[in-house]
JSON list of C-alpha atoms in Angstrom, two decimals:
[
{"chain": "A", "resi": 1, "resn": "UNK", "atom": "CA", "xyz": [-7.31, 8.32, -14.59]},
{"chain": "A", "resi": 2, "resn": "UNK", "atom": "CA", "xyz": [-6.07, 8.80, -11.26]},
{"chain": "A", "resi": 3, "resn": "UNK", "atom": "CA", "xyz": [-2.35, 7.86, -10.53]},
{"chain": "A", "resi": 4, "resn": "UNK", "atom": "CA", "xyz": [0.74, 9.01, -8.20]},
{"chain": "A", "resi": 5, "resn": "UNK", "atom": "CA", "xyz": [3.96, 9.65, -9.39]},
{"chain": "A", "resi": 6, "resn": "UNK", "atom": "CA", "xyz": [6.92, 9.45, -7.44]},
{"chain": "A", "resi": 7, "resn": "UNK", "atom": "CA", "xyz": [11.08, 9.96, -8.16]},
{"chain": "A", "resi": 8, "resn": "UNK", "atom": "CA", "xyz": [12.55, 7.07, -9.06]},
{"chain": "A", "resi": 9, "resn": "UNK", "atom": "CA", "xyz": [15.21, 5.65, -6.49]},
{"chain": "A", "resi": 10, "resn": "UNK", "atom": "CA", "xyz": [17.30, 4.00, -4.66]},
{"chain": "A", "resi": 11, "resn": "UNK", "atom": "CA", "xyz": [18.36, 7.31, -2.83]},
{"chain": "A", "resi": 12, "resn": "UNK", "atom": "CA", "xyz": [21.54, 6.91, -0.78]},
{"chain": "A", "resi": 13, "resn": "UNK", "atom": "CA", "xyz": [22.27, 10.15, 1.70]},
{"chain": "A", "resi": 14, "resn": "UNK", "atom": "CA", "xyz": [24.27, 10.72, 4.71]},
{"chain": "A", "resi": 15, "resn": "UNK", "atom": "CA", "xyz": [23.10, 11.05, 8.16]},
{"chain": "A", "resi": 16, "resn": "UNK", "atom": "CA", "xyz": [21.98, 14.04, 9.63]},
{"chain": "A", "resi": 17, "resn": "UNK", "atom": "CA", "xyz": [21.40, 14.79, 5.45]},
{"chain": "A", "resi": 18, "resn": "UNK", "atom": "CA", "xyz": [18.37, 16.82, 4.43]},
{"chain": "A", "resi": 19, "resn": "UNK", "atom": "CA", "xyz": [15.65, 14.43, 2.26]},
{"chain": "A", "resi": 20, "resn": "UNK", "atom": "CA", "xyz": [13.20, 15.10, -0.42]},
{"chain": "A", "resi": 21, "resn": "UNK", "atom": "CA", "xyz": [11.01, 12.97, -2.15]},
{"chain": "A", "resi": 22, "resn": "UNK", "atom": "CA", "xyz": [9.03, 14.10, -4.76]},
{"chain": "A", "resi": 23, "resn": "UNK", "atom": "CA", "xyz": [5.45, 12.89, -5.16]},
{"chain": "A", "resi": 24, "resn": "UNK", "atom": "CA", "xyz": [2.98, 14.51, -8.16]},
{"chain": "A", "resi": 25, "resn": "UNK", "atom": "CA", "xyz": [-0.54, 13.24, -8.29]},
{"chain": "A", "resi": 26, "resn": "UNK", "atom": "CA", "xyz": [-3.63, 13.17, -11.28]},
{"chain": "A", "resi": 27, "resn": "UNK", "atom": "CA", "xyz": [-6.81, 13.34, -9.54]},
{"chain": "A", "resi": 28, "resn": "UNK", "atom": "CA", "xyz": [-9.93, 14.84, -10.36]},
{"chain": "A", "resi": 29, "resn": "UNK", "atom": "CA", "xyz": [-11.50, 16.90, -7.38]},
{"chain": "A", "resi": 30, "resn": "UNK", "atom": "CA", "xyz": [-9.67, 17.06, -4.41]},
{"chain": "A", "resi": 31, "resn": "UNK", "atom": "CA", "xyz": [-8.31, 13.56, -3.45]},
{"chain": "A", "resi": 32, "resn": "UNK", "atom": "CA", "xyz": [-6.82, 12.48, 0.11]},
{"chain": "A", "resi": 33, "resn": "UNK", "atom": "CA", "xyz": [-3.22, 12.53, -0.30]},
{"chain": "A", "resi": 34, "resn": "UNK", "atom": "CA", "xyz": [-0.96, 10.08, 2.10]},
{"chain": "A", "resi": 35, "resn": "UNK", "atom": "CA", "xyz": [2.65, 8.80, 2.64]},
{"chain": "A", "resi": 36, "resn": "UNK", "atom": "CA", "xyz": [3.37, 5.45, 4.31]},
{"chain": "A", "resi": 37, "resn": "UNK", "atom": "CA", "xyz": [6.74, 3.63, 4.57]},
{"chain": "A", "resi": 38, "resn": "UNK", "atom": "CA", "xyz": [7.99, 0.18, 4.63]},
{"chain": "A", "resi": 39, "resn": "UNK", "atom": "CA", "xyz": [11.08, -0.86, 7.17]},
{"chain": "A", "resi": 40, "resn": "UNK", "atom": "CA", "xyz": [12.78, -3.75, 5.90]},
{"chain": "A", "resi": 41, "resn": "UNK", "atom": "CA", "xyz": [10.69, -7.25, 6.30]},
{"chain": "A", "resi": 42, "resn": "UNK", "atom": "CA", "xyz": [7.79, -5.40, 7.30]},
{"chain": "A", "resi": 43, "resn": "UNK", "atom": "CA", "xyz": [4.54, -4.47, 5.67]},
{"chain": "A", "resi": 44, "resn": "UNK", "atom": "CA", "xyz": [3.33, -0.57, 4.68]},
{"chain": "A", "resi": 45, "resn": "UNK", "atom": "CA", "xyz": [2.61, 1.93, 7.84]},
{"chain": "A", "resi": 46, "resn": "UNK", "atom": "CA", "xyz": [1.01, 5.18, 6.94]},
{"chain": "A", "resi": 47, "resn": "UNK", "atom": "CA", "xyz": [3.61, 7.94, 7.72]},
{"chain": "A", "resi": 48, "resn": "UNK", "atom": "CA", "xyz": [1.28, 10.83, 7.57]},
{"chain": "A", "resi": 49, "resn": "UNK", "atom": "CA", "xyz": [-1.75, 12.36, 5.42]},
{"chain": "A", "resi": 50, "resn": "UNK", "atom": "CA", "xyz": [-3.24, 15.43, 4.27]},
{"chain": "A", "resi": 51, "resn": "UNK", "atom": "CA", "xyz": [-6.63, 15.45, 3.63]},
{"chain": "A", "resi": 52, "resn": "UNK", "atom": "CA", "xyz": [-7.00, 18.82, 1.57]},
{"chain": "A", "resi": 53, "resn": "UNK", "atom": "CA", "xyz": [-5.47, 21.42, 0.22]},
{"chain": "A", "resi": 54, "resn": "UNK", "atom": "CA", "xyz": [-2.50, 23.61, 1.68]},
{"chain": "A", "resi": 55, "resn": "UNK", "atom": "CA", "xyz": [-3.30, 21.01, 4.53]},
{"chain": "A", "resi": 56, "resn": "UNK", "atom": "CA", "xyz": [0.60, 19.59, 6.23]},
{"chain": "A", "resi": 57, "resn": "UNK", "atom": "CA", "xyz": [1.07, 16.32, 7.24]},
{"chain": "A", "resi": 58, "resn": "UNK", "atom": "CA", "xyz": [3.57, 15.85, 10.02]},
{"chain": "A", "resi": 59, "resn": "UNK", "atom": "CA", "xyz": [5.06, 12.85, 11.66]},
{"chain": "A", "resi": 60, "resn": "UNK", "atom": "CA", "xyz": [8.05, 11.22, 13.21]},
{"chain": "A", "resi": 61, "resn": "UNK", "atom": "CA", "xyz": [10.36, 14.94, 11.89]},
{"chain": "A", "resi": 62, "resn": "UNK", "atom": "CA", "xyz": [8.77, 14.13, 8.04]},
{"chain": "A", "resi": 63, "resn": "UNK", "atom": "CA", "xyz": [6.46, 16.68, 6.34]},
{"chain": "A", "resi": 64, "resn": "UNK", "atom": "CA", "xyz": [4.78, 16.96, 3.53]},
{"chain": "A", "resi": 65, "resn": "UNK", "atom": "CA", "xyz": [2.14, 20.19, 2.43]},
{"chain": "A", "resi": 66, "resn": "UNK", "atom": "CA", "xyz": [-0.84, 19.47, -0.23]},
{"chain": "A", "resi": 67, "resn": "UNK", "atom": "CA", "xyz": [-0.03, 22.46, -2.59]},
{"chain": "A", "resi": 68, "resn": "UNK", "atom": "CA", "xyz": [-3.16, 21.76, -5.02]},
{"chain": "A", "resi": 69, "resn": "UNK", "atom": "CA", "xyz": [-1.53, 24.42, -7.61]},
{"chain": "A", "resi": 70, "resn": "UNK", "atom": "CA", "xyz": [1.31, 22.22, -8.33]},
{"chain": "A", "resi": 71, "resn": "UNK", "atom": "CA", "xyz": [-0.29, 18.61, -7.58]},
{"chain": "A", "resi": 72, "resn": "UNK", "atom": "CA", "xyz": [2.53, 17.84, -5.74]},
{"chain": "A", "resi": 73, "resn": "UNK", "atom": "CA", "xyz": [2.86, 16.57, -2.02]},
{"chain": "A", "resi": 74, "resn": "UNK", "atom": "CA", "xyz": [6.88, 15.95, -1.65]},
{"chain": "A", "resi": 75, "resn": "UNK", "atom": "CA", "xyz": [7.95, 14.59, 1.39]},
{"chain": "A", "resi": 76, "resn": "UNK", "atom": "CA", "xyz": [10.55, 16.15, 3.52]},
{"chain": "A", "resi": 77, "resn": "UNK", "atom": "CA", "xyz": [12.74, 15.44, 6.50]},
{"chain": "A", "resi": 78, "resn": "UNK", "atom": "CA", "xyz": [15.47, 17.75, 8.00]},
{"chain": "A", "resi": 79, "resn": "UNK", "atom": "CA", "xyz": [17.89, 15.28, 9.32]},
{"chain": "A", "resi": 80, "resn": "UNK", "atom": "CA", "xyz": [17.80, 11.87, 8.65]},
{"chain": "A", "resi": 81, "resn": "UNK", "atom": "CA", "xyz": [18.84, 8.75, 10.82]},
{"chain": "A", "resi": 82, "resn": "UNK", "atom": "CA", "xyz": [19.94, 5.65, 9.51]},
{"chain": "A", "resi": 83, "resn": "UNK", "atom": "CA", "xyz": [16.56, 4.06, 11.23]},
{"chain": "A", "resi": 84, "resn": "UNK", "atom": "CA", "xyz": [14.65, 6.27, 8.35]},
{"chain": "A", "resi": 85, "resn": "UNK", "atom": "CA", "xyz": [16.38, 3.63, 5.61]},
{"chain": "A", "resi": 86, "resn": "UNK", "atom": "CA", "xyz": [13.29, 2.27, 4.09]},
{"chain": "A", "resi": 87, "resn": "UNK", "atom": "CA", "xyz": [10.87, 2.02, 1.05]},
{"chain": "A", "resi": 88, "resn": "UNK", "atom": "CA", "xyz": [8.63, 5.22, 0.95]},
{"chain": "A", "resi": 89, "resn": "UNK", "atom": "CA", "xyz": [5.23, 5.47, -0.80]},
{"chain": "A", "resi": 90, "resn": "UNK", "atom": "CA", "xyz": [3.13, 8.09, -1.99]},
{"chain": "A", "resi": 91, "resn": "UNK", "atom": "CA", "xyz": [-0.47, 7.37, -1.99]},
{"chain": "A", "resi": 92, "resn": "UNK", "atom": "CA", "xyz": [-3.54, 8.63, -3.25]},
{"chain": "A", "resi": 93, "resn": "UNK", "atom": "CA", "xyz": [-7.79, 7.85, -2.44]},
{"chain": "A", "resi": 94, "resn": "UNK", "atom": "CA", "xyz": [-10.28, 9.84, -4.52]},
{"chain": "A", "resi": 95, "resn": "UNK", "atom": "CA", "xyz": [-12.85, 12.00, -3.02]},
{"chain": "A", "resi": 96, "resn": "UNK", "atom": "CA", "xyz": [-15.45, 9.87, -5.17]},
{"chain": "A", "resi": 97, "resn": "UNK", "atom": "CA", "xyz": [-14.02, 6.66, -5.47]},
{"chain": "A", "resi": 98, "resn": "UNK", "atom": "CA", "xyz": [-13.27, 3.16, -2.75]},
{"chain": "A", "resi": 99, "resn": "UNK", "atom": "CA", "xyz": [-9.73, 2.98, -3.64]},
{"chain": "A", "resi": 100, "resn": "UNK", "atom": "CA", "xyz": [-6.14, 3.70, -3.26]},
{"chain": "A", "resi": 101, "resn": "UNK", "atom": "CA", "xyz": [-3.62, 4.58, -5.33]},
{"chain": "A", "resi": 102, "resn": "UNK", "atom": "CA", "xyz": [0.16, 4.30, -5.43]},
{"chain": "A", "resi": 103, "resn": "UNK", "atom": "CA", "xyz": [3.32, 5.61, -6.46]},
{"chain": "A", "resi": 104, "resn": "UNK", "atom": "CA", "xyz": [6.10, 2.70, -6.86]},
{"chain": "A", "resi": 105, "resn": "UNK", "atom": "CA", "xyz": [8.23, 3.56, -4.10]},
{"chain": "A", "resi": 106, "resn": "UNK", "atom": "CA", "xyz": [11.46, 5.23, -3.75]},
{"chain": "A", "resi": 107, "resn": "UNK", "atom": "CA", "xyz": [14.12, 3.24, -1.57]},
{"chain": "A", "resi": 108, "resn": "UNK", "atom": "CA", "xyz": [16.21, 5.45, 1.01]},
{"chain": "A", "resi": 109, "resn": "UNK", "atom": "CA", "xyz": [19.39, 4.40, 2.54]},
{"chain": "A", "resi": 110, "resn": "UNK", "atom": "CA", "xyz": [21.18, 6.47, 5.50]},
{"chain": "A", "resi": 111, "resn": "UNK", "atom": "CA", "xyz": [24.28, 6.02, 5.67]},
{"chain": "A", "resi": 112, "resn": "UNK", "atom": "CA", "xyz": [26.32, 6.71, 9.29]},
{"chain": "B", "resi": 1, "resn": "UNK", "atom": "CA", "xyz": [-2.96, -3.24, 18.72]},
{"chain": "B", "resi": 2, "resn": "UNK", "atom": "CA", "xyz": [-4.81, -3.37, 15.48]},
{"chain": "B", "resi": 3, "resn": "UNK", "atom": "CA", "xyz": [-3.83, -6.20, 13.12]},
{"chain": "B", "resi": 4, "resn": "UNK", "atom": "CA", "xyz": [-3.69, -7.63, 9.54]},
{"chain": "B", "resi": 5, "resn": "UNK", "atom": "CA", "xyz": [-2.22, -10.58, 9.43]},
{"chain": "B", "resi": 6, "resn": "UNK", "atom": "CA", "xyz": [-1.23, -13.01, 6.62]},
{"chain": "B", "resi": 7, "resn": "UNK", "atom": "CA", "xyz": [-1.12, -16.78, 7.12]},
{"chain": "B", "resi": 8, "resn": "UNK", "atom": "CA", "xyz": [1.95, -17.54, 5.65]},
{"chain": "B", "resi": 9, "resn": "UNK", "atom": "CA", "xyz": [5.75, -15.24, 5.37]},
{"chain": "B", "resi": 10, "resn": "UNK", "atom": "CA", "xyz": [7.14, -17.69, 2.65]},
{"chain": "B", "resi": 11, "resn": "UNK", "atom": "CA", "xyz": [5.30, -19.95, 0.38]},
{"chain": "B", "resi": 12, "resn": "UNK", "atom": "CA", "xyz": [7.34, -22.55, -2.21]},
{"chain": "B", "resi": 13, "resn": "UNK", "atom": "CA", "xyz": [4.82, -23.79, -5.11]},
{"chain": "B", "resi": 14, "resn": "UNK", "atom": "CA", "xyz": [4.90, -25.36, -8.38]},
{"chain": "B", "resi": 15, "resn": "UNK", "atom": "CA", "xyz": [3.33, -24.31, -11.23]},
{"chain": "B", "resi": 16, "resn": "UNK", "atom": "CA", "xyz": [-0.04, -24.73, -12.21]},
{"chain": "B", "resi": 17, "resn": "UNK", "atom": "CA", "xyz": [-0.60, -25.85, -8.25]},
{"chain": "B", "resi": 18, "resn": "UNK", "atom": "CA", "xyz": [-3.85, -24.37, -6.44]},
{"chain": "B", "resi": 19, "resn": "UNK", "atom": "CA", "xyz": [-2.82, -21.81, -4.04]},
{"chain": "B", "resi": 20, "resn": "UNK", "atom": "CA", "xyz": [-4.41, -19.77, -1.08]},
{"chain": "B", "resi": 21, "resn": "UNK", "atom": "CA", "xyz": [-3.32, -17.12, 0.39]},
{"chain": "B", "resi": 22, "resn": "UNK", "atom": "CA", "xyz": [-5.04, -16.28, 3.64]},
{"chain": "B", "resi": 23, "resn": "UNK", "atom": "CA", "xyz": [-5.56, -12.61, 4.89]},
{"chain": "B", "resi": 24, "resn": "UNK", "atom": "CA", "xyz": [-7.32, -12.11, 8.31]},
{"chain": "B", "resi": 25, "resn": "UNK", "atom": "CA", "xyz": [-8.36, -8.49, 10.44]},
{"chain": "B", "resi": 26, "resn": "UNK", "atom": "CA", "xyz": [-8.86, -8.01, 13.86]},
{"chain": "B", "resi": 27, "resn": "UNK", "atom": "CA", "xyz": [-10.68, -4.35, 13.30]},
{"chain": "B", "resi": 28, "resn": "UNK", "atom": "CA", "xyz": [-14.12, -5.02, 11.89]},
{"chain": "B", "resi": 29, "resn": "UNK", "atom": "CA", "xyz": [-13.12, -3.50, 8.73]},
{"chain": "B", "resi": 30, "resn": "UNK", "atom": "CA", "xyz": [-15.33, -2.91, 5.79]},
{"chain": "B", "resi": 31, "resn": "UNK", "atom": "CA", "xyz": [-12.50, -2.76, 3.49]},
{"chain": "B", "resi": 32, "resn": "UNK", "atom": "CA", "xyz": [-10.00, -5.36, 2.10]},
{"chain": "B", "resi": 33, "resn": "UNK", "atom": "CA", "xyz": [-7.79, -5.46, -0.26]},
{"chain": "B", "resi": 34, "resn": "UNK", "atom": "CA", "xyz": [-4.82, -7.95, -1.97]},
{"chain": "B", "resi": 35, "resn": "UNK", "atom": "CA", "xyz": [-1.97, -5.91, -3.63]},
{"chain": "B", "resi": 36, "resn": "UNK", "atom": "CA", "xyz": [1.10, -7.07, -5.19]},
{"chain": "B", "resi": 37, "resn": "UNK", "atom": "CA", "xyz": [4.40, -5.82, -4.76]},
{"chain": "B", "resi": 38, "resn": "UNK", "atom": "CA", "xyz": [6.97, -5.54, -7.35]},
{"chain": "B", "resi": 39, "resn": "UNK", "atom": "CA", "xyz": [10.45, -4.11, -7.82]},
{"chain": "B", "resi": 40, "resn": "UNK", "atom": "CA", "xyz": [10.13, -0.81, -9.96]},
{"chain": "B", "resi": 41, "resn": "UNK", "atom": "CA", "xyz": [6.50, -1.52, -9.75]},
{"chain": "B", "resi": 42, "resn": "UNK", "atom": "CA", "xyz": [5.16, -0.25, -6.72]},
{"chain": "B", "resi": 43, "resn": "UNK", "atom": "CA", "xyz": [1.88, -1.83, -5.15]},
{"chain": "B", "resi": 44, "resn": "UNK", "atom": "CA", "xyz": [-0.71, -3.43, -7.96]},
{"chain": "B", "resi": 45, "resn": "UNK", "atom": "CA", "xyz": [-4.21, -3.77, -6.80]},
{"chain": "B", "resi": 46, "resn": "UNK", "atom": "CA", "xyz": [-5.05, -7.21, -7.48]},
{"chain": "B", "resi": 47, "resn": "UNK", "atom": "CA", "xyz": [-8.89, -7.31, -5.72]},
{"chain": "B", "resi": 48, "resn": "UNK", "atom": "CA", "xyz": [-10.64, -5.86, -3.13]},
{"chain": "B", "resi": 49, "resn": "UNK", "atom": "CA", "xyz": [-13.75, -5.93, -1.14]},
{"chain": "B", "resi": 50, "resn": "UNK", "atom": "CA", "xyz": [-15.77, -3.58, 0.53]},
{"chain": "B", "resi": 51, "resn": "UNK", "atom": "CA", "xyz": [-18.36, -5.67, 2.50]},
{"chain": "B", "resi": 52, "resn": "UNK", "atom": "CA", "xyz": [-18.83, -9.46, 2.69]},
{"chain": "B", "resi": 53, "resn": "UNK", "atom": "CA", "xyz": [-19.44, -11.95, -0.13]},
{"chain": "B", "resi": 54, "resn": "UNK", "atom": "CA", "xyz": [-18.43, -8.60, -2.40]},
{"chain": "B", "resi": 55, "resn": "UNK", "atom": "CA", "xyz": [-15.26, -8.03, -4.63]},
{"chain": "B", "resi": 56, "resn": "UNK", "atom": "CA", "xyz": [-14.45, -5.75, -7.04]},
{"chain": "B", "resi": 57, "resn": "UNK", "atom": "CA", "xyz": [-11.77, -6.20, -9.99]},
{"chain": "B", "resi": 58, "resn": "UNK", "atom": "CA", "xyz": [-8.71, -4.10, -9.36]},
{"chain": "B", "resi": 59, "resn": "UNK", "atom": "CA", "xyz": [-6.28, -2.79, -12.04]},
{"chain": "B", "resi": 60, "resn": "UNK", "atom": "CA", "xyz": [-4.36, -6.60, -12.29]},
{"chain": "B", "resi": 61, "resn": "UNK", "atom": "CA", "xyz": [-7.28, -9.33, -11.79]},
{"chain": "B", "resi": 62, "resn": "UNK", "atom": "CA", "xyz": [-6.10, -12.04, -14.36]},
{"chain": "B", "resi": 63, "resn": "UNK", "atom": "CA", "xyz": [-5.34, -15.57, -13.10]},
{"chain": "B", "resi": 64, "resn": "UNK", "atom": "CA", "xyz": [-6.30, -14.33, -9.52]},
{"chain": "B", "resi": 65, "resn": "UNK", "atom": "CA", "xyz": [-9.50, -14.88, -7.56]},
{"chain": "B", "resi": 66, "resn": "UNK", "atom": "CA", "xyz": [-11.13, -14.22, -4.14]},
{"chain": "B", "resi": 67, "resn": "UNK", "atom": "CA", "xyz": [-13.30, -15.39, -1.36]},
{"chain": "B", "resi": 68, "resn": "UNK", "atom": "CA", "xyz": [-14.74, -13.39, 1.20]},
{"chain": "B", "resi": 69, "resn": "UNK", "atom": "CA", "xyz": [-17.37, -15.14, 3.49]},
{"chain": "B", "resi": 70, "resn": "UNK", "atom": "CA", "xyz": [-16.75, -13.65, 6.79]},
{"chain": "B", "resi": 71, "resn": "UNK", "atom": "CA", "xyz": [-16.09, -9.96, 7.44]},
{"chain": "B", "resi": 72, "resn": "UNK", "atom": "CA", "xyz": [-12.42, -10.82, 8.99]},
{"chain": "B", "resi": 73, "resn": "UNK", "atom": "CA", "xyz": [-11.26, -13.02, 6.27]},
{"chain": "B", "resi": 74, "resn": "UNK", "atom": "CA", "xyz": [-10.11, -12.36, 2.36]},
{"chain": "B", "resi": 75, "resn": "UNK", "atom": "CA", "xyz": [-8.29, -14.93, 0.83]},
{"chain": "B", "resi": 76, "resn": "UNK", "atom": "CA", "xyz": [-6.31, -14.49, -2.52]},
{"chain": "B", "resi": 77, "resn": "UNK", "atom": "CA", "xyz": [-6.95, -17.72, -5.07]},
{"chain": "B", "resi": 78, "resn": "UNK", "atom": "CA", "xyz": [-4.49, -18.32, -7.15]},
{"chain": "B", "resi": 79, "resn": "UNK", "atom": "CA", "xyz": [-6.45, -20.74, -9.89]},
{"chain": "B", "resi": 80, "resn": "UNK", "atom": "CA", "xyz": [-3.34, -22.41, -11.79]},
{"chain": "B", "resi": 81, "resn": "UNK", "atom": "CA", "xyz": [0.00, -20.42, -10.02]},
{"chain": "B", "resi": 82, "resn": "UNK", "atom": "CA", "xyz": [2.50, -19.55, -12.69]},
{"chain": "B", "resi": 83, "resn": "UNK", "atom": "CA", "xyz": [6.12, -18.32, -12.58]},
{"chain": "B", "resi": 84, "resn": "UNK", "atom": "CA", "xyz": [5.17, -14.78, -13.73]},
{"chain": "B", "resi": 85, "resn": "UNK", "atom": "CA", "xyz": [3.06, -14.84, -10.29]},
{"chain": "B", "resi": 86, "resn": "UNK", "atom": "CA", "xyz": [5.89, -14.60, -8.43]},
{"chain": "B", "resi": 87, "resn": "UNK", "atom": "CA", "xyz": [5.88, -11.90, -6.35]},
{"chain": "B", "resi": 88, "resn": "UNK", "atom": "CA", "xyz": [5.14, -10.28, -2.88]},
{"chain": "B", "resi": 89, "resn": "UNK", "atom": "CA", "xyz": [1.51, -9.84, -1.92]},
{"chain": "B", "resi": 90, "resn": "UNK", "atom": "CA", "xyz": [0.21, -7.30, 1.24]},
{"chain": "B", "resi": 91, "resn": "UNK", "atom": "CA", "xyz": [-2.79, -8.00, 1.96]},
{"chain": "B", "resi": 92, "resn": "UNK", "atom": "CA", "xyz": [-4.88, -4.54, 3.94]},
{"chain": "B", "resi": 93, "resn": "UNK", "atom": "CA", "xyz": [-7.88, -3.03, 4.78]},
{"chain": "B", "resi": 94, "resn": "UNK", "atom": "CA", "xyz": [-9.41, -0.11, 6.08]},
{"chain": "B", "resi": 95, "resn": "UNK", "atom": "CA", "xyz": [-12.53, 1.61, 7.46]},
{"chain": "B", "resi": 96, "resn": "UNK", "atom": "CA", "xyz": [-14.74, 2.31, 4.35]},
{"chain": "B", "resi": 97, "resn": "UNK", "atom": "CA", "xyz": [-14.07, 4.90, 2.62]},
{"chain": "B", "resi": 98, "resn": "UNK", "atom": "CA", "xyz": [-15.76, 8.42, 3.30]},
{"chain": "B", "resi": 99, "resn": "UNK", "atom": "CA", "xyz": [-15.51, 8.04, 6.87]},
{"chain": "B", "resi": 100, "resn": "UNK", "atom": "CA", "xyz": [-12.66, 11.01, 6.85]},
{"chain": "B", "resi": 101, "resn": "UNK", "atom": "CA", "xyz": [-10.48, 8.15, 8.65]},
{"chain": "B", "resi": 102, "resn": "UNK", "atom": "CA", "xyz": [-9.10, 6.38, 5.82]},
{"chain": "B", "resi": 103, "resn": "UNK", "atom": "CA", "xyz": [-6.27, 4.58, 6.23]},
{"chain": "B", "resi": 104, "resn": "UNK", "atom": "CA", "xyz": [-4.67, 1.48, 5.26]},
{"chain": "B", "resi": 105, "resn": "UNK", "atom": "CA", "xyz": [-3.22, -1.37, 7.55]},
{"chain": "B", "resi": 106, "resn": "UNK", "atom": "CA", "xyz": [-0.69, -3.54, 6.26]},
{"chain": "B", "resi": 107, "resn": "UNK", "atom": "CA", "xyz": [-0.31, -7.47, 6.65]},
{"chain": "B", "resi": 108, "resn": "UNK", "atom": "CA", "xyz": [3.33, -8.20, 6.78]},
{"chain": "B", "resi": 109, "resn": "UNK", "atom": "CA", "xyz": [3.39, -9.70, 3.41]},
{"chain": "B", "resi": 110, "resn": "UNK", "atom": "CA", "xyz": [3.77, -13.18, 1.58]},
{"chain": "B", "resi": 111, "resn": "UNK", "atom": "CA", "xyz": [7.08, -14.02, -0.42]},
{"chain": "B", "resi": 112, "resn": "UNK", "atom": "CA", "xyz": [5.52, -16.70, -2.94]},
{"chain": "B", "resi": 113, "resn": "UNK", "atom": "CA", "xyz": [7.96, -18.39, -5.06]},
{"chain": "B", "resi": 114, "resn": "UNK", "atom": "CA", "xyz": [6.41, -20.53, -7.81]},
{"chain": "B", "resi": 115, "resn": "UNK", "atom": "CA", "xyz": [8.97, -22.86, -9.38]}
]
């Protein structure tokens, strides 16, 4: 079935640090591929998408490129800031289904 | 500024208490959905619904029900709560799906604690 796979966490890293977060995905067909984040107290934002293949997402400095080949759509940042310290999920929708699918999460802490 | 917003931020119960959980959208979406979040877990799709009076089973159904009368409003039933129900639950929706604009908004969330 379809399903998201993410790197387990908590990841702790320094400011100014370079991040990656690796996300893998099983889908059939070419699914919608999405990253949202959680602040602390707060509910799930979408941080950016890509809706198909070789397709970059870009927001707020983060990236992420839907590279079909490997199923993967890591995200990426180039400096962090301690206001990046949050929960980050990859998602997943189908191209033929009504539903979304996540990773668990991977918890990032910036550190000054 | 679009909206999802959940009735309640903390909820004490007992078990085997009836308990509601209220979920209401400002953004005439077609789509809504009741998740629950838990450590090393991730988000579990507990229901959804893509139009009124319709729901659809997601992948953790059991001892959960839900009510959607008006297009705003999905509440999350829990029948008889139990300890093992304890948990955080987002509440979302979205436009329907297919629209090439899917994305989810987020309800802040409801701690329940059942006791």
């Amino acid at each position: 079935g379809d399903s998201v796979t993410q790197m387990e966490g908590p990841v702790t890293l320094s400011e100014e640090a370079f991040l990656t977060i690796n996300c893998t995905y099983t889908a059939t067909g070419y699914p919608s591929l999405f990253w949202y984040v959680q602040y602390p107290g707060e509910g799930l934002q979408l941080l950016l998408k890509a809706t198909k293949a070789d397709d970059k997402g870009s927001n707020k400095g983060f990236e992420a490129t839907y590279r079909k080949e490997t199923t993967s759509f890591h995200l990426e940042k180039g400096s962090v800031q301690v206001s990046d310290s949050a929960v980050y999920f990859c998602a997943l929708i189908p191209n033929t289904g009504n539903q979304f699918y996540f990773g668990t999460g991977t918890s990032l802490t910036v550190i000054p | 500024d679009v909206k999802v917003t959940q009735s309640s931020r903390y909820l004490v119960k007992r078990t085997g208490e009836k308990v509601f959980l209220e979920c209401v959208q400002d953004m005439d979406h077609e789509n809504m959905f009741w998740y629950r979040q838990d450590p090393g877990l991730g988000l579990r799709l507990i229901y959804f619904s893509y139009d009124v009076k319709m729901k659809e089973k997601g992948d953790i159904p059991e001892g959960y029900s839900v009510s959607r009368e008006k297009k705003e409003r999905f509440s999350l039933i829990l029948e008889s709560a139990s300890t093992n129900q304890t948990s955080m639950y987002l509440c979302a929706s979205s436009l329907a799906i297919g629209t090439g604009v899917e994305k989810l908004f987020f309800g802040s969330g409801t701690q329940l604690s059942v006791l």
